[in-house]
PDB file of N, CA and C in Angstrom:
ATOM      1  N   UNK A   1       9.562  37.938 -37.269  1.00  0.00           N
ATOM      2  CA  UNK A   1       9.223  36.542 -37.053  1.00  0.00           C
ATOM      3  C   UNK A   1      10.029  35.950 -35.894  1.00  0.00           C
ATOM      4  N   UNK A   2      11.338  36.308 -35.838  1.00  0.00           N
ATOM      5  CA  UNK A   2      12.180  35.791 -34.759  1.00  0.00           C
ATOM      6  C   UNK A   2      11.696  36.328 -33.416  1.00  0.00           C
ATOM      7  N   UNK A   3      11.280  37.584 -33.418  1.00  0.00           N
ATOM      8  CA  UNK A   3      10.815  38.187 -32.169  1.00  0.00           C
ATOM      9  C   UNK A   3       9.532  37.511 -31.686  1.00  0.00           C
ATOM     10  N   UNK A   4       8.629  37.196 -32.595  1.00  0.00           N
ATOM     11  CA  UNK A   4       7.386  36.521 -32.242  1.00  0.00           C
ATOM     12  C   UNK A   4       7.669  35.120 -31.690  1.00  0.00           C
ATOM     13  N   UNK A   5       8.578  34.391 -32.320  1.00  0.00           N
ATOM     14  CA  UNK A   5       8.969  33.061 -31.842  1.00  0.00           C
ATOM     15  C   UNK A   5       9.582  33.161 -30.453  1.00  0.00           C
ATOM     16  N   UNK A   6      10.424  34.166 -30.248  1.00  0.00           N
ATOM     17  CA  UNK A   6      11.049  34.368 -28.942  1.00  0.00           C
ATOM     18  C   UNK A   6       9.991  34.662 -27.883  1.00  0.00           C
ATOM     19  N   UNK A   7       9.030  35.521 -28.189  1.00  0.00           N
ATOM     20  CA  UNK A   7       7.977  35.863 -27.237  1.00  0.00           C
ATOM     21  C   UNK A   7       7.109  34.648 -26.891  1.00  0.00           C
ATOM     22  N   UNK A   8       6.801  33.834 -27.883  1.00  0.00           N
ATOM     23  CA  UNK A   8       6.001  32.629 -27.632  1.00  0.00           C
ATOM     24  C   UNK A   8       6.768  31.661 -26.736  1.00  0.00           C
ATOM     25  N   UNK A   9       8.042  31.417 -27.045  1.00  0.00           N
ATOM     26  CA  UNK A   9       8.867  30.510 -26.237  1.00  0.00           C
ATOM     27  C   UNK A   9       9.037  31.044 -24.820  1.00  0.00           C
ATOM     28  N   UNK A  10       9.270  32.349 -24.687  1.00  0.00           N
ATOM     29  CA  UNK A  10       9.434  32.948 -23.366  1.00  0.00           C
ATOM     30  C   UNK A  10       8.137  32.841 -22.569  1.00  0.00           C
ATOM     31  N   UNK A  11       7.006  33.047 -23.216  1.00  0.00           N
ATOM     32  CA  UNK A  11       5.708  32.934 -22.538  1.00  0.00           C
ATOM     33  C   UNK A  11       5.462  31.507 -22.053  1.00  0.00           C
ATOM     34  N   UNK A  12       5.755  30.536 -22.904  1.00  0.00           N
ATOM     35  CA  UNK A  12       5.580  29.131 -22.518  1.00  0.00           C
ATOM     36  C   UNK A  12       6.487  28.787 -21.345  1.00  0.00           C
ATOM     37  N   UNK A  13       7.723  29.266 -21.376  1.00  0.00           N
ATOM     38  CA  UNK A  13       8.669  29.003 -20.293  1.00  0.00           C
ATOM     39  C   UNK A  13       8.189  29.633 -18.982  1.00  0.00           C
ATOM     40  N   UNK A  14       7.709  30.853 -19.048  1.00  0.00           N
ATOM     41  CA  UNK A  14       7.215  31.533 -17.843  1.00  0.00           C
ATOM     42  C   UNK A  14       5.996  30.800 -17.279  1.00  0.00           C
ATOM     43  N   UNK A  15       5.075  30.399 -18.141  1.00  0.00           N
ATOM     44  CA  UNK A  15       3.891  29.659 -17.687  1.00  0.00           C
ATOM     45  C   UNK A  15       4.303  28.335 -17.047  1.00  0.00           C
ATOM     46  N   UNK A  16       5.264  27.651 -17.658  1.00  0.00           N
ATOM     47  CA  UNK A  16       5.736  26.375 -17.104  1.00  0.00           C
ATOM     48  C   UNK A  16       6.374  26.578 -15.738  1.00  0.00           C
ATOM     49  N   UNK A  17       7.204  27.603 -15.594  1.00  0.00           N
ATOM     50  CA  UNK A  17       7.864  27.855 -14.311  1.00  0.00           C
ATOM     51  C   UNK A  17       6.861  28.241 -13.225  1.00  0.00           C
ATOM     52  N   UNK A  18       5.887  29.048 -13.574  1.00  0.00           N
ATOM     53  CA  UNK A  18       4.860  29.433 -12.604  1.00  0.00           C
ATOM     54  C   UNK A  18       4.038  28.206 -12.202  1.00  0.00           C
ATOM     55  N   UNK A  19       3.701  27.361 -13.167  1.00  0.00           N
ATOM     56  CA  UNK A  19       2.935  26.144 -12.871  1.00  0.00           C
ATOM     57  C   UNK A  19       3.714  25.220 -11.951  1.00  0.00           C
ATOM     58  N   UNK A  20       4.988  25.027 -12.220  1.00  0.00           N
ATOM     59  CA  UNK A  20       5.824  24.176 -11.372  1.00  0.00           C
ATOM     60  C   UNK A  20       5.889  24.753  -9.964  1.00  0.00           C
ATOM     61  N   UNK A  21       6.077  26.052  -9.852  1.00  0.00           N
ATOM     62  CA  UNK A  21       6.131  26.687  -8.539  1.00  0.00           C
ATOM     63  C   UNK A  21       4.823  26.589  -7.782  1.00  0.00           C
ATOM     64  N   UNK A  22       3.721  26.558  -8.508  1.00  0.00           N
ATOM     65  CA  UNK A  22       2.408  26.469  -7.866  1.00  0.00           C
ATOM     66  C   UNK A  22       2.106  25.047  -7.389  1.00  0.00           C
ATOM     67  N   UNK A  23       2.407  24.048  -8.247  1.00  0.00           N
ATOM     68  CA  UNK A  23       2.045  22.668  -7.929  1.00  0.00           C
ATOM     69  C   UNK A  23       3.091  21.932  -7.106  1.00  0.00           C
ATOM     70  N   UNK A  24       4.332  22.352  -7.126  1.00  0.00           N
ATOM     71  CA  UNK A  24       5.399  21.637  -6.429  1.00  0.00           C
ATOM     72  C   UNK A  24       5.160  21.502  -4.929  1.00  0.00           C
ATOM     73  N   UNK A  25       4.673  22.517  -4.222  1.00  0.00           N
ATOM     74  CA  UNK A  25       4.452  22.344  -2.778  1.00  0.00           C
ATOM     75  C   UNK A  25       3.452  21.242  -2.433  1.00  0.00           C
ATOM     76  N   UNK A  26       2.546  20.892  -3.343  1.00  0.00           N
ATOM     77  CA  UNK A  26       1.569  19.844  -3.043  1.00  0.00           C
ATOM     78  C   UNK A  26       2.168  18.451  -3.128  1.00  0.00           C
ATOM     79  N   UNK A  27       3.406  18.317  -3.597  1.00  0.00           N
ATOM     80  CA  UNK A  27       4.046  17.011  -3.710  1.00  0.00           C
ATOM     81  C   UNK A  27       4.975  16.722  -2.543  1.00  0.00           C
ATOM     82  N   UNK A  28       4.773  17.378  -1.420  1.00  0.00           N
ATOM     83  CA  UNK A  28       5.598  17.126  -0.239  1.00  0.00           C
ATOM     84  C   UNK A  28       5.309  15.728   0.289  1.00  0.00           C
ATOM     85  N   UNK A  29       6.326  15.027   0.803  1.00  0.00           N
ATOM     86  CA  UNK A  29       6.050  13.731   1.424  1.00  0.00           C
ATOM     87  C   UNK A  29       5.241  13.927   2.705  1.00  0.00           C
ATOM     88  N   UNK A  30       4.425  12.948   3.026  1.00  0.00           N
ATOM     89  CA  UNK A  30       3.614  13.072   4.238  1.00  0.00           C
ATOM     90  C   UNK A  30       4.502  13.086   5.470  1.00  0.00           C
ATOM     91  N   UNK A  31       4.042  13.756   6.480  1.00  0.00           N
ATOM     92  CA  UNK A  31       4.800  13.882   7.722  1.00  0.00           C
ATOM     93  C   UNK A  31       4.405  12.755   8.667  1.00  0.00           C
ATOM     94  N   UNK A  32       5.297  11.790   8.913  1.00  0.00           N
ATOM     95  CA  UNK A  32       4.933  10.640   9.738  1.00  0.00           C
ATOM     96  C   UNK A  32       5.003  10.896  11.236  1.00  0.00           C
ATOM     97  N   UNK A  33       5.364  12.104  11.664  1.00  0.00           N
ATOM     98  CA  UNK A  33       5.611  12.332  13.088  1.00  0.00           C
ATOM     99  C   UNK A  33       4.371  12.120  13.938  1.00  0.00           C
ATOM    100  N   UNK A  34       3.184  12.479  13.457  1.00  0.00           N
ATOM    101  CA  UNK A  34       1.972  12.295  14.262  1.00  0.00           C
ATOM    102  C   UNK A  34       1.718  10.815  14.491  1.00  0.00           C
ATOM    103  N   UNK A  35       1.812  10.006  13.425  1.00  0.00           N
ATOM    104  CA  UNK A  35       1.596   8.569  13.578  1.00  0.00           C
ATOM    105  C   UNK A  35       2.658   7.953  14.467  1.00  0.00           C
ATOM    106  N   UNK A  36       3.892   8.379  14.319  1.00  0.00           N
ATOM    107  CA  UNK A  36       4.977   7.841  15.130  1.00  0.00           C
ATOM    108  C   UNK A  36       4.750   8.173  16.597  1.00  0.00           C
ATOM    109  N   UNK A  37       4.324   9.386  16.874  1.00  0.00           N
ATOM    110  CA  UNK A  37       4.048   9.784  18.254  1.00  0.00           C
ATOM    111  C   UNK A  37       2.927   8.938  18.846  1.00  0.00           C
ATOM    112  N   UNK A  38       1.876   8.702  18.065  1.00  0.00           N
ATOM    113  CA  UNK A  38       0.767   7.872  18.536  1.00  0.00           C
ATOM    114  C   UNK A  38       1.223   6.446  18.804  1.00  0.00           C
ATOM    115  N   UNK A  39       2.051   5.898  17.909  1.00  0.00           N
ATOM    116  CA  UNK A  39       2.530   4.529  18.088  1.00  0.00           C
ATOM    117  C   UNK A  39       3.425   4.417  19.313  1.00  0.00           C
ATOM    118  N   UNK A  40       4.283   5.411  19.515  1.00  0.00           N
ATOM    119  CA  UNK A  40       5.152   5.374  20.690  1.00  0.00           C
ATOM    120  C   UNK A  40       4.340   5.488  21.977  1.00  0.00           C
ATOM    121  N   UNK A  41       3.303   6.316  21.962  1.00  0.00           N
ATOM    122  CA  UNK A  41       2.449   6.441  23.146  1.00  0.00           C
ATOM    123  C   UNK A  41       1.715   5.130  23.417  1.00  0.00           C
ATOM    124  N   UNK A  42       1.234   4.488  22.352  1.00  0.00           N
ATOM    125  CA  UNK A  42       0.542   3.204  22.523  1.00  0.00           C
ATOM    126  C   UNK A  42       1.499   2.144  23.049  1.00  0.00           C
ATOM    127  N   UNK A  43       2.723   2.129  22.529  1.00  0.00           N
ATOM    128  CA  UNK A  43       3.711   1.150  22.995  1.00  0.00           C
ATOM    129  C   UNK A  43       4.093   1.383  24.447  1.00  0.00           C
ATOM    130  N   UNK A  44       4.173   2.643  24.848  1.00  0.00           N
ATOM    131  CA  UNK A  44       4.594   2.932  26.219  1.00  0.00           C
ATOM    132  C   UNK A  44       3.554   2.468  27.231  1.00  0.00           C
ATOM    133  N   UNK A  45       2.297   2.340  26.799  1.00  0.00           N
ATOM    134  CA  UNK A  45       1.263   1.855  27.710  1.00  0.00           C
ATOM    135  C   UNK A  45       1.264   0.333  27.811  1.00  0.00           C
ATOM    136  N   UNK A  46       2.024  -0.339  26.928  1.00  0.00           N
ATOM    137  CA  UNK A  46       2.118  -1.794  26.963  1.00  0.00           C
ATOM    138  C   UNK A  46       3.318  -2.213  27.798  1.00  0.00           C
ATOM    139  N   UNK A  47       3.569  -3.485  27.822  1.00  0.00           N
ATOM    140  CA  UNK A  47       4.692  -3.995  28.615  1.00  0.00           C
ATOM    141  C   UNK A  47       6.021  -3.608  27.975  1.00  0.00           C
ATOM    142  N   UNK A  48       7.117  -3.723  28.717  1.00  0.00           N
ATOM    143  CA  UNK A  48       8.439  -3.419  28.152  1.00  0.00           C
ATOM    144  C   UNK A  48       8.820  -4.367  27.020  1.00  0.00           C
ATOM    145  N   UNK A  49       8.131  -5.491  26.911  1.00  0.00           N
ATOM    146  CA  UNK A  49       8.425  -6.466  25.861  1.00  0.00           C
ATOM    147  C   UNK A  49       7.579  -6.251  24.609  1.00  0.00           C
ATOM    148  N   UNK A  50       6.917  -5.114  24.495  1.00  0.00           N
ATOM    149  CA  UNK A  50       6.047  -4.844  23.351  1.00  0.00           C
ATOM    150  C   UNK A  50       6.875  -4.468  22.131  1.00  0.00           C
ATOM    151  N   UNK A  51       6.362  -4.848  20.950  1.00  0.00           N
ATOM    152  CA  UNK A  51       7.009  -4.456  19.702  1.00  0.00           C
ATOM    153  C   UNK A  51       5.984  -4.422  18.584  1.00  0.00           C
ATOM    154  N   UNK A  52       6.371  -3.759  17.494  1.00  0.00           N
ATOM    155  CA  UNK A  52       5.515  -3.660  16.312  1.00  0.00           C
ATOM    156  C   UNK A  52       6.297  -4.207  15.136  1.00  0.00           C
ATOM    157  N   UNK A  53       5.629  -4.992  14.307  1.00  0.00           N
ATOM    158  CA  UNK A  53       6.253  -5.519  13.094  1.00  0.00           C
ATOM    159  C   UNK A  53       5.220  -5.520  11.978  1.00  0.00           C
ATOM    160  N   UNK A  54       5.699  -5.613  10.742  1.00  0.00           N
ATOM    161  CA  UNK A  54       4.790  -5.772   9.615  1.00  0.00           C
ATOM    162  C   UNK A  54       4.984  -7.159   9.032  1.00  0.00           C
ATOM    163  N   UNK A  55       3.872  -7.757   8.634  1.00  0.00           N
ATOM    164  CA  UNK A  55       3.888  -9.104   8.080  1.00  0.00           C
ATOM    165  C   UNK A  55       2.877  -9.150   6.942  1.00  0.00           C
ATOM    166  N   UNK A  56       3.272  -9.760   5.824  1.00  0.00           N
ATOM    167  CA  UNK A  56       2.335  -9.994   4.732  1.00  0.00           C
ATOM    168  C   UNK A  56       1.593 -11.293   5.022  1.00  0.00           C
ATOM    169  N   UNK A  57       0.285 -11.217   5.077  1.00  0.00           N
ATOM    170  CA  UNK A  57      -0.545 -12.393   5.329  1.00  0.00           C
ATOM    171  C   UNK A  57      -1.297 -12.707   4.041  1.00  0.00           C
ATOM    172  N   UNK A  58      -1.165 -13.956   3.578  1.00  0.00           N
ATOM    173  CA  UNK A  58      -1.753 -14.377   2.305  1.00  0.00           C
ATOM    174  C   UNK A  58      -2.889 -15.366   2.551  1.00  0.00           C
ATOM    175  N   UNK A  59      -3.903 -15.312   1.696  1.00  0.00           N
ATOM    176  CA  UNK A  59      -5.008 -16.265   1.825  1.00  0.00           C
ATOM    177  C   UNK A  59      -4.856 -17.388   0.802  1.00  0.00           C
ATOM    178  N   UNK A  60      -5.864 -18.237   0.701  1.00  0.00           N
ATOM    179  CA  UNK A  60      -5.778 -19.419  -0.170  1.00  0.00           C
ATOM    180  C   UNK A  60      -5.780 -19.077  -1.653  1.00  0.00           C
ATOM    181  N   UNK A  61      -6.177 -17.845  -2.029  1.00  0.00           N
ATOM    182  CA  UNK A  61      -6.149 -17.443  -3.442  1.00  0.00           C
ATOM    183  C   UNK A  61      -4.902 -16.625  -3.775  1.00  0.00           C
ATOM    184  N   UNK A  62      -3.909 -16.647  -2.877  1.00  0.00           N
ATOM    185  CA  UNK A  62      -2.635 -15.934  -3.049  1.00  0.00           C
ATOM    186  C   UNK A  62      -2.792 -14.419  -3.058  1.00  0.00           C
ATOM    187  N   UNK A  63      -3.825 -13.936  -2.402  1.00  0.00           N
ATOM    188  CA  UNK A  63      -3.984 -12.501  -2.182  1.00  0.00           C
ATOM    189  C   UNK A  63      -3.293 -12.177  -0.867  1.00  0.00           C
ATOM    190  N   UNK A  64      -2.309 -11.269  -0.921  1.00  0.00           N
ATOM    191  CA  UNK A  64      -1.515 -10.951   0.268  1.00  0.00           C
ATOM    192  C   UNK A  64      -1.710  -9.490   0.655  1.00  0.00           C
ATOM    193  N   UNK A  65      -1.825  -9.258   1.944  1.00  0.00           N
ATOM    194  CA  UNK A  65      -1.999  -7.919   2.511  1.00  0.00           C
ATOM    195  C   UNK A  65      -1.002  -7.757   3.641  1.00  0.00           C
ATOM    196  N   UNK A  66      -0.295  -6.615   3.664  1.00  0.00           N
ATOM    197  CA  UNK A  66       0.595  -6.327   4.785  1.00  0.00           C
ATOM    198  C   UNK A  66      -0.235  -5.860   5.974  1.00  0.00           C
ATOM    199  N   UNK A  67       0.152  -6.332   7.145  1.00  0.00           N
ATOM    200  CA  UNK A  67      -0.487  -5.933   8.393  1.00  0.00           C
ATOM    201  C   UNK A  67       0.560  -5.417   9.362  1.00  0.00           C
ATOM    202  N   UNK A  68       0.185  -4.402  10.127  1.00  0.00           N
ATOM    203  CA  UNK A  68       1.025  -3.932  11.227  1.00  0.00           C
ATOM    204  C   UNK A  68       0.552  -4.686  12.458  1.00  0.00           C
ATOM    205  N   UNK A  69       1.448  -5.499  12.996  1.00  0.00           N
ATOM    206  CA  UNK A  69       1.133  -6.353  14.139  1.00  0.00           C
ATOM    207  C   UNK A  69       1.779  -5.755  15.382  1.00  0.00           C
ATOM    208  N   UNK A  70       0.994  -5.503  16.407  1.00  0.00           N
ATOM    209  CA  UNK A  70       1.526  -5.042  17.689  1.00  0.00           C
ATOM    210  C   UNK A  70       1.476  -6.212  18.660  1.00  0.00           C
ATOM    211  N   UNK A  71       2.644  -6.533  19.214  1.00  0.00           N
ATOM    212  CA  UNK A  71       2.769  -7.649  20.152  1.00  0.00           C
ATOM    213  C   UNK A  71       3.107  -7.119  21.539  1.00  0.00           C
ATOM    214  N   UNK A  72       2.596  -7.813  22.543  1.00  0.00           N
ATOM    215  CA  UNK A  72       2.935  -7.494  23.926  1.00  0.00           C
ATOM    216  C   UNK A  72       2.950  -8.799  24.715  1.00  0.00           C
ATOM    217  N   UNK A  73       4.062  -9.082  25.341  1.00  0.00           N
ATOM    218  CA  UNK A  73       4.228 -10.316  26.120  1.00  0.00           C
ATOM    219  C   UNK A  73       3.867 -11.565  25.315  1.00  0.00           C
ATOM    220  N   UNK A  74       4.293 -11.594  24.053  1.00  0.00           N
ATOM    221  CA  UNK A  74       4.089 -12.774  23.220  1.00  0.00           C
ATOM    222  C   UNK A  74       2.701 -12.931  22.644  1.00  0.00           C
ATOM    223  N   UNK A  75       1.828 -11.944  22.814  1.00  0.00           N
ATOM    224  CA  UNK A  75       0.455 -12.006  22.311  1.00  0.00           C
ATOM    225  C   UNK A  75       0.199 -10.859  21.340  1.00  0.00           C
ATOM    226  N   UNK A  76      -0.627 -11.115  20.327  1.00  0.00           N
ATOM    227  CA  UNK A  76      -1.040 -10.052  19.406  1.00  0.00           C
ATOM    228  C   UNK A  76      -2.082  -9.197  20.116  1.00  0.00           C
ATOM    229  N   UNK A  77      -1.791  -7.891  20.243  1.00  0.00           N
ATOM    230  CA  UNK A  77      -2.749  -6.981  20.873  1.00  0.00           C
ATOM    231  C   UNK A  77      -3.418  -6.063  19.854  1.00  0.00           C
ATOM    232  N   UNK A  78      -2.849  -5.988  18.644  1.00  0.00           N
ATOM    233  CA  UNK A  78      -3.449  -5.169  17.591  1.00  0.00           C
ATOM    234  C   UNK A  78      -2.962  -5.677  16.246  1.00  0.00           C
ATOM    235  N   UNK A  79      -3.855  -5.654  15.259  1.00  0.00           N
ATOM    236  CA  UNK A  79      -3.527  -6.092  13.903  1.00  0.00           C
ATOM    237  C   UNK A  79      -4.259  -5.164  12.949  1.00  0.00           C
ATOM    238  N   UNK A  80      -3.502  -4.299  12.248  1.00  0.00           N
ATOM    239  CA  UNK A  80      -4.098  -3.278  11.391  1.00  0.00           C
ATOM    240  C   UNK A  80      -3.553  -3.433   9.971  1.00  0.00           C
ATOM    241  N   UNK A  81      -4.424  -3.506   8.945  1.00  0.00           N
ATOM    242  CA  UNK A  81      -3.921  -3.583   7.573  1.00  0.00           C
ATOM    243  C   UNK A  81      -3.202  -2.296   7.181  1.00  0.00           C
ATOM    244  N   UNK A  82      -2.108  -2.442   6.438  1.00  0.00           N
ATOM    245  CA  UNK A  82      -1.358  -1.295   5.937  1.00  0.00           C
ATOM    246  C   UNK A  82      -2.026  -0.862   4.632  1.00  0.00           C
ATOM    247  N   UNK A  83      -2.535   0.371   4.550  1.00  0.00           N
ATOM    248  CA  UNK A  83      -3.245   0.811   3.344  1.00  0.00           C
ATOM    249  C   UNK A  83      -2.361   0.738   2.099  1.00  0.00           C
ATOM    250  N   UNK A  84      -2.900   0.155   1.045  1.00  0.00           N
ATOM    251  CA  UNK A  84      -2.200   0.101  -0.235  1.00  0.00           C
ATOM    252  C   UNK A  84      -1.136  -0.971  -0.335  1.00  0.00           C
ATOM    253  N   UNK A  85      -0.859  -1.697   0.739  1.00  0.00           N
ATOM    254  CA  UNK A  85       0.195  -2.717   0.724  1.00  0.00           C
ATOM    255  C   UNK A  85      -0.440  -4.081   0.499  1.00  0.00           C
ATOM    256  N   UNK A  86      -0.837  -4.335  -0.739  1.00  0.00           N
ATOM    257  CA  UNK A  86      -1.463  -5.604  -1.066  1.00  0.00           C
ATOM    258  C   UNK A  86      -1.064  -6.031  -2.466  1.00  0.00           C
ATOM    259  N   UNK A  87      -1.163  -7.332  -2.718  1.00  0.00           N
ATOM    260  CA  UNK A  87      -0.793  -7.870  -4.023  1.00  0.00           C
ATOM    261  C   UNK A  87      -1.572  -9.152  -4.270  1.00  0.00           C
ATOM    262  N   UNK A  88      -1.919  -9.379  -5.528  1.00  0.00           N
ATOM    263  CA  UNK A  88      -2.546 -10.636  -5.932  1.00  0.00           C
ATOM    264  C   UNK A  88      -1.525 -11.407  -6.754  1.00  0.00           C
ATOM    265  N   UNK A  89      -1.030 -12.515  -6.200  1.00  0.00           N
ATOM    266  CA  UNK A  89      -0.064 -13.352  -6.909  1.00  0.00           C
ATOM    267  C   UNK A  89      -0.801 -14.301  -7.849  1.00  0.00           C
ATOM    268  N   UNK A  90      -0.090 -14.838  -8.874  1.00  0.00           N
ATOM    269  CA  UNK A  90      -0.706 -15.830  -9.768  1.00  0.00           C
ATOM    270  C   UNK A  90      -1.155 -17.069  -8.983  1.00  0.00           C
ATOM    271  N   UNK A  91      -2.083 -17.814  -9.554  1.00  0.00           N
ATOM    272  CA  UNK A  91      -2.662 -18.972  -8.875  1.00  0.00           C
ATOM    273  C   UNK A  91      -1.614 -20.049  -8.589  1.00  0.00           C
ATOM    274  N   UNK A  92      -0.559 -20.136  -9.417  1.00  0.00           N
ATOM    275  CA  UNK A  92       0.471 -21.164  -9.211  1.00  0.00           C
ATOM    276  C   UNK A  92       1.620 -20.680  -8.318  1.00  0.00           C
ATOM    277  N   UNK A  93       1.494 -19.480  -7.746  1.00  0.00           N
ATOM    278  CA  UNK A  93       2.536 -18.936  -6.866  1.00  0.00           C
ATOM    279  C   UNK A  93       2.555 -19.700  -5.556  1.00  0.00           C
ATOM    280  N   UNK A  94       3.755 -19.976  -5.065  1.00  0.00           N
ATOM    281  CA  UNK A  94       3.921 -20.660  -3.778  1.00  0.00           C
ATOM    282  C   UNK A  94       4.633 -19.729  -2.809  1.00  0.00           C
ATOM    283  N   UNK A  95       4.093 -19.600  -1.619  1.00  0.00           N
ATOM    284  CA  UNK A  95       4.709 -18.782  -0.572  1.00  0.00           C
ATOM    285  C   UNK A  95       5.869 -19.575   0.014  1.00  0.00           C
ATOM    286  N   UNK A  96       7.104 -19.116  -0.254  1.00  0.00           N
ATOM    287  CA  UNK A  96       8.301 -19.829   0.191  1.00  0.00           C
ATOM    288  C   UNK A  96       8.637 -19.561   1.656  1.00  0.00           C
ATOM    289  N   UNK A  97       7.952 -18.608   2.262  1.00  0.00           N
ATOM    290  CA  UNK A  97       8.228 -18.316   3.669  1.00  0.00           C
ATOM    291  C   UNK A  97       7.712 -19.449   4.542  1.00  0.00           C
ATOM    292  N   UNK A  98       8.361 -19.644   5.626  1.00  0.00           N
ATOM    293  CA  UNK A  98       7.927 -20.647   6.591  1.00  0.00           C
ATOM    294  C   UNK A  98       7.209 -19.918   7.723  1.00  0.00           C
ATOM    295  N   UNK A  99       6.050 -19.332   7.402  1.00  0.00           N
ATOM    296  CA  UNK A  99       5.344 -18.486   8.364  1.00  0.00           C
ATOM    297  C   UNK A  99       4.494 -19.323   9.310  1.00  0.00           C
ATOM    298  N   UNK A 100       4.649 -19.047  10.580  1.00  0.00           N
ATOM    299  CA  UNK A 100       3.803 -19.643  11.607  1.00  0.00           C
ATOM    300  C   UNK A 100       2.941 -18.510  12.156  1.00  0.00           C
ATOM    301  N   UNK A 101       1.774 -18.310  11.531  1.00  0.00           N
ATOM    302  CA  UNK A 101       0.919 -17.185  11.891  1.00  0.00           C
ATOM    303  C   UNK A 101       0.433 -17.258  13.337  1.00  0.00           C
ATOM    304  N   UNK A 102       0.384 -18.438  13.885  1.00  0.00           N
ATOM    305  CA  UNK A 102      -0.064 -18.592  15.269  1.00  0.00           C
ATOM    306  C   UNK A 102       0.958 -18.040  16.263  1.00  0.00           C
ATOM    307  N   UNK A 103       2.224 -18.003  15.854  1.00  0.00           N
ATOM    308  CA  UNK A 103       3.295 -17.593  16.774  1.00  0.00           C
ATOM    309  C   UNK A 103       4.054 -16.369  16.264  1.00  0.00           C
ATOM    310  N   UNK A 104       3.341 -15.402  15.709  1.00  0.00           N
ATOM    311  CA  UNK A 104       3.993 -14.206  15.168  1.00  0.00           C
ATOM    312  C   UNK A 104       4.715 -13.392  16.236  1.00  0.00           C
ATOM    313  N   UNK A 105       4.257 -13.454  17.449  1.00  0.00           N
ATOM    314  CA  UNK A 105       4.815 -12.600  18.503  1.00  0.00           C
ATOM    315  C   UNK A 105       5.868 -13.292  19.357  1.00  0.00           C
ATOM    316  N   UNK A 106       6.219 -14.491  19.017  1.00  0.00           N
ATOM    317  CA  UNK A 106       7.222 -15.189  19.837  1.00  0.00           C
ATOM    318  C   UNK A 106       8.616 -14.926  19.335  1.00  0.00           C
TER     319      UNK A 106
END
């Protein structure tokens, strides 16, 4: 009986270790180097005063979405939503930031 219990436990352990070894490589963090290279190339084609920032923009129903804002010489030249970076605040939520969306690049 002890031998059978040992064999069952050893089999479960081996299956678990093999499963972990098989699935673990798929949990690698994404490699941001391609996106970073593209962003640097895009910035280099703009003026020396170009920069990129992220800003959460909220609407009248308190739904907020992060955007990647690219500025050049004080003007917005690109505005791209950040995937998955959004939130719906309660209806009584107040945005305490003093955001001037018209002058994001100044």
